[in-house]
PDB file of C-alpha atoms in Angstrom:
ATOM      1  CA  MET A   1      -5.802 -15.516 -41.369  1.00 68.00           C
ATOM      2  CA  ALA A   2      -8.959 -13.566 -42.006  1.00 74.00           C
ATOM      3  CA  VAL A   3      -8.471 -10.600 -44.148  1.00 81.00           C
ATOM      4  CA  PHE A   4      -5.809 -12.221 -46.073  1.00 80.00           C
ATOM      5  CA  PRO A   5      -7.301 -13.730 -48.569  1.00 79.00           C
ATOM      6  CA  ALA A   6     -10.501 -11.687 -49.244  1.00 80.00           C
ATOM      7  CA  LEU A   7      -7.749  -9.124 -50.150  1.00 80.00           C
ATOM      8  CA  SER A   8      -7.341 -10.382 -54.451  1.00 75.00           C
ATOM      9  CA  SER A   9      -3.847  -8.420 -54.840  1.00 82.00           C
ATOM     10  CA  SER A  10      -1.817  -5.556 -52.148  1.00 84.00           C
ATOM     11  CA  PRO A  11      -3.204  -2.366 -50.913  1.00 86.00           C
ATOM     12  CA  PRO A  12      -3.085   1.028 -52.930  1.00 88.00           C
ATOM     13  CA  SER A  13       0.865   2.541 -51.093  1.00 88.00           C
ATOM     14  CA  SER A  14      -1.605   4.738 -50.409  1.00 91.00           C
ATOM     15  CA  TYR A  15      -2.666   3.003 -46.489  1.00 89.00           C
ATOM     16  CA  VAL A  16       1.230   2.508 -45.663  1.00 91.00           C
ATOM     17  CA  ASN A  17      -0.630   0.541 -42.653  1.00 91.00           C
ATOM     18  CA  VAL A  18      -1.944  -1.836 -44.808  1.00 87.00           C
ATOM     19  CA  THR A  19       0.117  -1.773 -47.233  1.00 90.00           C
ATOM     20  CA  ARG A  20       3.436  -3.286 -45.214  1.00 91.00           C
ATOM     21  CA  TRP A  21       0.989  -5.608 -43.408  1.00 89.00           C
ATOM     22  CA  TYR A  22      -0.062  -7.187 -47.246  1.00 88.00           C
ATOM     23  CA  ASP A  23       3.391  -7.444 -47.659  1.00 89.00           C
ATOM     24  CA  HIS A  24       5.145  -9.116 -43.679  1.00 89.00           C
ATOM     25  CA  ILE A  25       1.512 -11.748 -44.547  1.00 86.00           C
ATOM     26  CA  SER A  26       2.858 -11.871 -48.151  1.00 85.00           C
ATOM     27  CA  ALA A  27       6.612 -12.804 -46.784  1.00 86.00           C
ATOM     28  CA  LEU A  28       5.181 -15.384 -43.933  1.00 84.00           C
ATOM     29  CA  LEU A  29       3.092 -17.617 -45.982  1.00 82.00           C
ATOM     30  CA  ARG A  30       5.806 -17.534 -48.646  1.00 81.00           C
ATOM     31  CA  SER A  31       8.101 -18.429 -46.348  1.00 81.00           C
ATOM     32  CA  CYS A  32       6.317 -21.238 -45.250  1.00 77.00           C
ATOM     33  CA  GLY A  33       6.356 -22.827 -48.933  1.00 72.00           C
ATOM     34  CA  ILE A  34       3.338 -21.333 -50.754  1.00 67.00           C
ATOM     35  CA  THR A  35       4.012 -19.654 -53.849  1.00 56.00           C
ATOM     36  CA  ALA A  36       3.038 -16.676 -55.866  1.00 54.00           C
ATOM     37  CA  GLU A  37       0.764 -18.929 -56.986  1.00 54.00           C
ATOM     38  CA  GLY A  38      -0.424 -20.561 -54.002  1.00 53.00           C
ATOM     39  CA  ASN A  39       0.099 -24.001 -55.129  1.00 51.00           C
ATOM     40  CA  GLY A  40       1.191 -25.429 -51.901  1.00 50.00           C
ATOM     41  CA  VAL A  41      -1.550 -25.019 -48.761  1.00 52.00           C
ATOM     42  CA  ARG A  42      -5.258 -23.674 -48.704  1.00 59.00           C
ATOM     43  CA  VAL A  43      -6.024 -21.024 -46.952  1.00 57.00           C
ATOM     44  CA  GLU A  44      -9.697 -20.692 -45.695  1.00 61.00           C
ATOM     45  CA  ALA A  45     -11.146 -18.604 -43.567  1.00 57.00           C
ATOM     46  CA  THR A  46     -14.018 -17.114 -42.287  1.00 60.00           C
ATOM     47  CA  CYS A  47     -15.583 -14.895 -40.208  1.00 57.00           C
ATOM     48  CA  SER A  48     -17.961 -14.409 -38.591  1.00 58.00           C
ATOM     49  CA  VAL A  49     -19.862 -11.002 -39.259  1.00 52.00           C
ATOM     50  CA  SER A  50     -23.798 -12.038 -39.499  1.00 53.00           C
ATOM     51  CA  SER A  51     -23.637  -9.802 -43.543  1.00 51.00           C
ATOM     52  CA  ALA A  52     -22.189 -12.413 -44.853  1.00 48.00           C
ATOM     53  CA  PRO A  53     -23.974 -14.610 -47.159  1.00 51.00           C
ATOM     54  CA  GLY A  54     -22.919 -18.851 -46.547  1.00 48.00           C
ATOM     55  CA  VAL A  55     -21.963 -17.493 -42.637  1.00 46.00           C
ATOM     56  CA  ALA A  56     -23.882 -19.055 -40.152  1.00 50.00           C
ATOM     57  CA  GLU A  57     -24.203 -16.837 -37.367  1.00 51.00           C
ATOM     58  CA  GLN A  58     -22.502 -18.162 -34.045  1.00 52.00           C
ATOM     59  CA  LYS A  59     -23.593 -17.792 -30.783  1.00 54.00           C
ATOM     60  CA  ALA A  60     -21.690 -16.333 -27.395  1.00 54.00           C
ATOM     61  CA  PRO A  61     -21.627 -19.415 -24.731  1.00 55.00           C
ATOM     62  CA  ALA A  62     -24.595 -18.477 -22.259  1.00 57.00           C
ATOM     63  CA  VAL A  63     -23.031 -16.539 -19.389  1.00 54.00           C
ATOM     64  CA  ASP A  64     -23.633 -18.143 -16.103  1.00 55.00           C
ATOM     65  CA  GLU A  65     -24.740 -15.721 -12.384  1.00 58.00           C
ATOM     66  CA  ASP A  66     -22.463 -17.796 -10.713  1.00 55.00           C
ATOM     67  CA  ASP A  67     -19.476 -17.565 -12.729  1.00 58.00           C
ATOM     68  CA  ASP A  68     -18.931 -13.895 -12.028  1.00 61.00           C
ATOM     69  CA  VAL A  69     -16.980 -12.035  -9.576  1.00 65.00           C
ATOM     70  CA  ASP A  70     -17.888  -9.290  -7.606  1.00 64.00           C
ATOM     71  CA  LEU A  71     -15.613  -7.360  -6.482  1.00 65.00           C
ATOM     72  CA  PHE A  72     -17.190  -4.577  -4.235  1.00 67.00           C
ATOM     73  CA  GLY A  73     -20.366  -6.673  -3.505  1.00 68.00           C
ATOM     74  CA  LYS A  74     -21.113  -8.704  -0.141  1.00 70.00           C
ATOM     75  CA  GLU A  75     -19.890 -11.406   0.635  1.00 69.00           C
ATOM     76  CA  THR A  76     -21.893 -15.109   0.164  1.00 75.00           C
ATOM     77  CA  GLU A  77     -22.213 -17.191   2.618  1.00 79.00           C
ATOM     78  CA  GLU A  78     -20.177 -19.294   2.505  1.00 81.00           C
ATOM     79  CA  GLU A  79     -17.658 -16.814   2.750  1.00 80.00           C
ATOM     80  CA  HIS A  80     -19.439 -16.032   6.062  1.00 77.00           C
ATOM     81  CA  ALA A  81     -18.636 -19.548   6.719  1.00 84.00           C
ATOM     82  CA  ALA A  82     -15.481 -19.609   6.797  1.00 83.00           C
ATOM     83  CA  THR A  83     -14.650 -16.201   7.699  1.00 82.00           C
ATOM     84  CA  ASP A  84     -16.735 -17.234  11.652  1.00 82.00           C
ATOM     85  CA  ALA A  85     -14.480 -20.858  11.676  1.00 84.00           C
ATOM     86  CA  ARG A  86     -10.826 -18.938  10.990  1.00 82.00           C
ATOM     87  CA  ALA A  87     -12.370 -16.651  13.972  1.00 80.00           C
ATOM     88  CA  ALA A  88     -13.323 -19.111  15.977  1.00 80.00           C
ATOM     89  CA  ALA A  89     -10.066 -21.852  15.430  1.00 79.00           C
ATOM     90  CA  VAL A  90      -7.874 -18.813  16.325  1.00 74.00           C
ATOM     91  CA  LYS A  91     -10.379 -18.480  20.055  1.00 74.00           C
ATOM     92  CA  ALA A  92     -10.395 -22.441  20.356  1.00 73.00           C
ATOM     93  CA  SER A  93      -6.266 -22.741  19.657  1.00 71.00           C
ATOM     94  CA  GLY A  94      -5.564 -20.693  23.357  1.00 63.00           C
ATOM     95  CA  LYS A  95      -2.953 -18.694  22.606  1.00 59.00           C
ATOM     96  CA  LYS A  96      -3.255 -15.235  23.200  1.00 60.00           C
ATOM     97  CA  LYS A  97      -1.905 -12.518  20.694  1.00 59.00           C
ATOM     98  CA  GLU A  98       0.964 -10.858  22.226  1.00 63.00           C
ATOM     99  CA  SER A  99       1.207  -6.876  21.792  1.00 70.00           C
ATOM    100  CA  GLY A 100       3.476  -5.140  19.828  1.00 85.00           C
ATOM    101  CA  LYS A 101       6.116  -2.397  21.609  1.00 90.00           C
ATOM    102  CA  SER A 102       8.162   0.230  20.346  1.00 91.00           C
ATOM    103  CA  SER A 103      11.022   1.527  21.437  1.00 93.00           C
ATOM    104  CA  ILE A 104      10.884   6.123  21.057  1.00 92.00           C
ATOM    105  CA  LEU A 105      13.890   8.556  21.561  1.00 93.00           C
ATOM    106  CA  LEU A 106      12.019  11.782  22.222  1.00 92.00           C
ATOM    107  CA  ASP A 107      13.426  15.400  21.764  1.00 93.00           C
ATOM    108  CA  VAL A 108      11.567  17.692  24.609  1.00 90.00           C
ATOM    109  CA  LYS A 109      13.046  21.002  23.808  1.00 90.00           C
ATOM    110  CA  PRO A 110      11.947  24.162  26.975  1.00 89.00           C
ATOM    111  CA  TRP A 111      11.161  27.280  26.513  1.00 87.00           C
ATOM    112  CA  ASP A 112      14.403  28.869  27.342  1.00 85.00           C
ATOM    113  CA  ASP A 113      17.912  28.979  29.033  1.00 84.00           C
ATOM    114  CA  GLU A 114      16.544  30.055  32.064  1.00 85.00           C
ATOM    115  CA  THR A 115      14.226  26.749  32.635  1.00 85.00           C
ATOM    116  CA  GLU A 116      15.598  24.104  35.270  1.00 88.00           C
ATOM    117  CA  MET A 117      16.566  21.500  33.459  1.00 89.00           C
ATOM    118  CA  GLN A 118      16.137  19.078  36.556  1.00 91.00           C
ATOM    119  CA  LYS A 119      12.810  20.228  36.002  1.00 89.00           C
ATOM    120  CA  LEU A 120      11.825  20.053  33.261  1.00 87.00           C
ATOM    121  CA  GLU A 121      13.014  15.562  33.202  1.00 90.00           C
ATOM    122  CA  GLU A 122      10.376  15.471  36.736  1.00 90.00           C
ATOM    123  CA  ALA A 123       8.046  16.704  34.393  1.00 88.00           C
ATOM    124  CA  VAL A 124       8.254  14.756  32.186  1.00 89.00           C
ATOM    125  CA  ARG A 125       8.738  11.999  33.868  1.00 90.00           C
ATOM    126  CA  SER A 126       5.603  11.833  36.218  1.00 89.00           C
ATOM    127  CA  VAL A 127       3.583  11.155  33.663  1.00 88.00           C
ATOM    128  CA  LYS A 128       2.418   8.053  34.153  1.00 90.00           C
ATOM    129  CA  MET A 129       0.713   5.305  31.719  1.00 88.00           C
ATOM    130  CA  GLU A 130       0.059   1.582  31.744  1.00 90.00           C
ATOM    131  CA  GLY A 131       2.137   0.250  29.581  1.00 88.00           C
ATOM    132  CA  LEU A 132       4.670   3.127  29.074  1.00 90.00           C
ATOM    133  CA  LEU A 133       8.153   3.350  31.314  1.00 92.00           C
ATOM    134  CA  TRP A 134      10.429   5.232  30.289  1.00 91.00           C
ATOM    135  CA  GLY A 135      13.909   5.222  30.018  1.00 92.00           C
ATOM    136  CA  ALA A 136      17.901   7.213  30.431  1.00 93.00           C
ATOM    137  CA  SER A 137      17.451  10.517  29.307  1.00 92.00           C
ATOM    138  CA  LYS A 138      20.656  12.392  28.074  1.00 93.00           C
ATOM    139  CA  LEU A 139      20.472  16.335  27.691  1.00 92.00           C
ATOM    140  CA  VAL A 140      22.295  18.120  24.411  1.00 92.00           C
ATOM    141  CA  PRO A 141      23.865  21.080  22.769  1.00 91.00           C
ATOM    142  CA  VAL A 142      20.984  22.699  20.595  1.00 88.00           C
ATOM    143  CA  GLY A 143      22.956  26.459  20.696  1.00 86.00           C
ATOM    144  CA  TYR A 144      23.440  29.952  22.577  1.00 85.00           C
ATOM    145  CA  GLY A 145      22.853  28.068  26.032  1.00 84.00           C
ATOM    146  CA  ILE A 146      20.113  26.248  24.729  1.00 87.00           C
ATOM    147  CA  LYS A 147      19.985  22.817  26.193  1.00 90.00           C
ATOM    148  CA  LYS A 148      16.825  20.034  25.110  1.00 90.00           C
ATOM    149  CA  MET A 149      16.182  16.620  26.758  1.00 91.00           C
ATOM    150  CA  GLN A 150      16.637  13.623  24.813  1.00 93.00           C
ATOM    151  CA  ILE A 151      15.326  10.674  26.806  1.00 92.00           C
ATOM    152  CA  MET A 152      14.209   6.967  25.826  1.00 94.00           C
ATOM    153  CA  MET A 153      10.515   4.840  26.508  1.00 93.00           C
ATOM    154  CA  THR A 154       9.037   2.013  26.066  1.00 93.00           C
ATOM    155  CA  ILE A 155       5.399   1.795  25.354  1.00 91.00           C
ATOM    156  CA  VAL A 156       2.518  -1.236  24.408  1.00 90.00           C
ATOM    157  CA  ASP A 157       1.270   0.268  21.604  1.00 86.00           C
ATOM    158  CA  ASP A 158      -2.078  -1.385  21.761  1.00 86.00           C
ATOM    159  CA  LEU A 159      -2.786   0.487  25.492  1.00 88.00           C
ATOM    160  CA  VAL A 160       0.014   3.381  24.099  1.00 86.00           C
ATOM    161  CA  SER A 161      -0.628   6.240  21.009  1.00 87.00           C
ATOM    162  CA  VAL A 162       2.403   8.069  21.460  1.00 87.00           C
ATOM    163  CA  ASP A 163       0.612  11.001  19.254  1.00 87.00           C
ATOM    164  CA  SER A 164      -2.000  11.287  22.967  1.00 86.00           C
ATOM    165  CA  LEU A 165       1.458  11.061  25.245  1.00 87.00           C
ATOM    166  CA  ILE A 166       2.889  13.610  24.069  1.00 87.00           C
ATOM    167  CA  GLU A 167      -0.785  16.623  22.415  1.00 86.00           C
ATOM    168  CA  ASP A 168      -2.949  14.991  26.307  1.00 85.00           C
ATOM    169  CA  HIS A 169       0.025  14.621  28.679  1.00 85.00           C
ATOM    170  CA  LEU A 170       3.599  16.472  27.946  1.00 85.00           C
ATOM    171  CA  CYS A 171       1.812  19.419  25.839  1.00 82.00           C
ATOM    172  CA  THR A 172      -0.496  20.410  28.430  1.00 82.00           C
ATOM    173  CA  GLU A 173      -0.732  21.499  32.003  1.00 82.00           C
ATOM    174  CA  PRO A 174       1.297  21.630  34.097  1.00 82.00           C
ATOM    175  CA  ALA A 175       4.401  19.874  32.436  1.00 80.00           C
ATOM    176  CA  ASN A 176       3.533  23.088  29.385  1.00 82.00           C
ATOM    177  CA  GLU A 177       5.376  24.830  32.210  1.00 86.00           C
ATOM    178  CA  TYR A 178       8.896  24.312  31.523  1.00 87.00           C
ATOM    179  CA  ILE A 179       7.692  21.947  28.319  1.00 88.00           C
ATOM    180  CA  GLN A 180       7.934  23.990  25.056  1.00 88.00           C
ATOM    181  CA  SER A 181       7.478  21.331  22.382  1.00 89.00           C
ATOM    182  CA  CYS A 182       8.497  17.306  21.847  1.00 90.00           C
ATOM    183  CA  ASP A 183       9.581  15.978  18.506  1.00 91.00           C
ATOM    184  CA  ILE A 184      10.115  11.808  18.149  1.00 91.00           C
ATOM    185  CA  VAL A 185      13.468  11.120  17.656  1.00 92.00           C
ATOM    186  CA  ALA A 186      13.110   7.445  15.967  1.00 92.00           C
ATOM    187  CA  PHE A 187      10.991   5.337  16.510  1.00 91.00           C
ATOM    188  CA  ASN A 188      11.219   1.545  16.842  1.00 92.00           C
ATOM    189  CA  LYS A 189       8.996  -1.827  17.042  1.00 89.00           C
ATOM    190  CA  ILE A 190      10.637  -4.603  19.086  1.00 84.00           C
TER     191      ILE A 190
END
């Protein structure tokens, strides 16, 4: 509304977008009861351009430094105190956080068809760790007389890392005499 009254007439048709805007605003004003002669409603507009004569400059409101939100800054003393209070409340509640458990199905593959599968299973079950419980196992045919062993295990997430179990225990001496590789078939949180 500040620009429309400043234009004395419709802009030249070479300025397509401005002409369309001017025609649109004219139609809106006519639909509101303003005639082409300007009878009905007076349109007044002021602009905040400092070079315009007679127009007072408007001051920008002062920005209070406390109102700024620093998303990447350090936490304030109040935030630190609130975090400490929440941590103390959790400790005081006396409830021990239960560690999550996971049920995992492993594929244990032998080196070849001459590998004794009973010894392979014994090598896998010989791995003992706190939070590790071996479950049922079965032999699954792969092809050409080779079978792989699928074995279930249940672990406590905070105590046993599946990656370290496979890399540090199952694929190293003496178990790697029977085990070529291990793959995780299913990993379910309990």
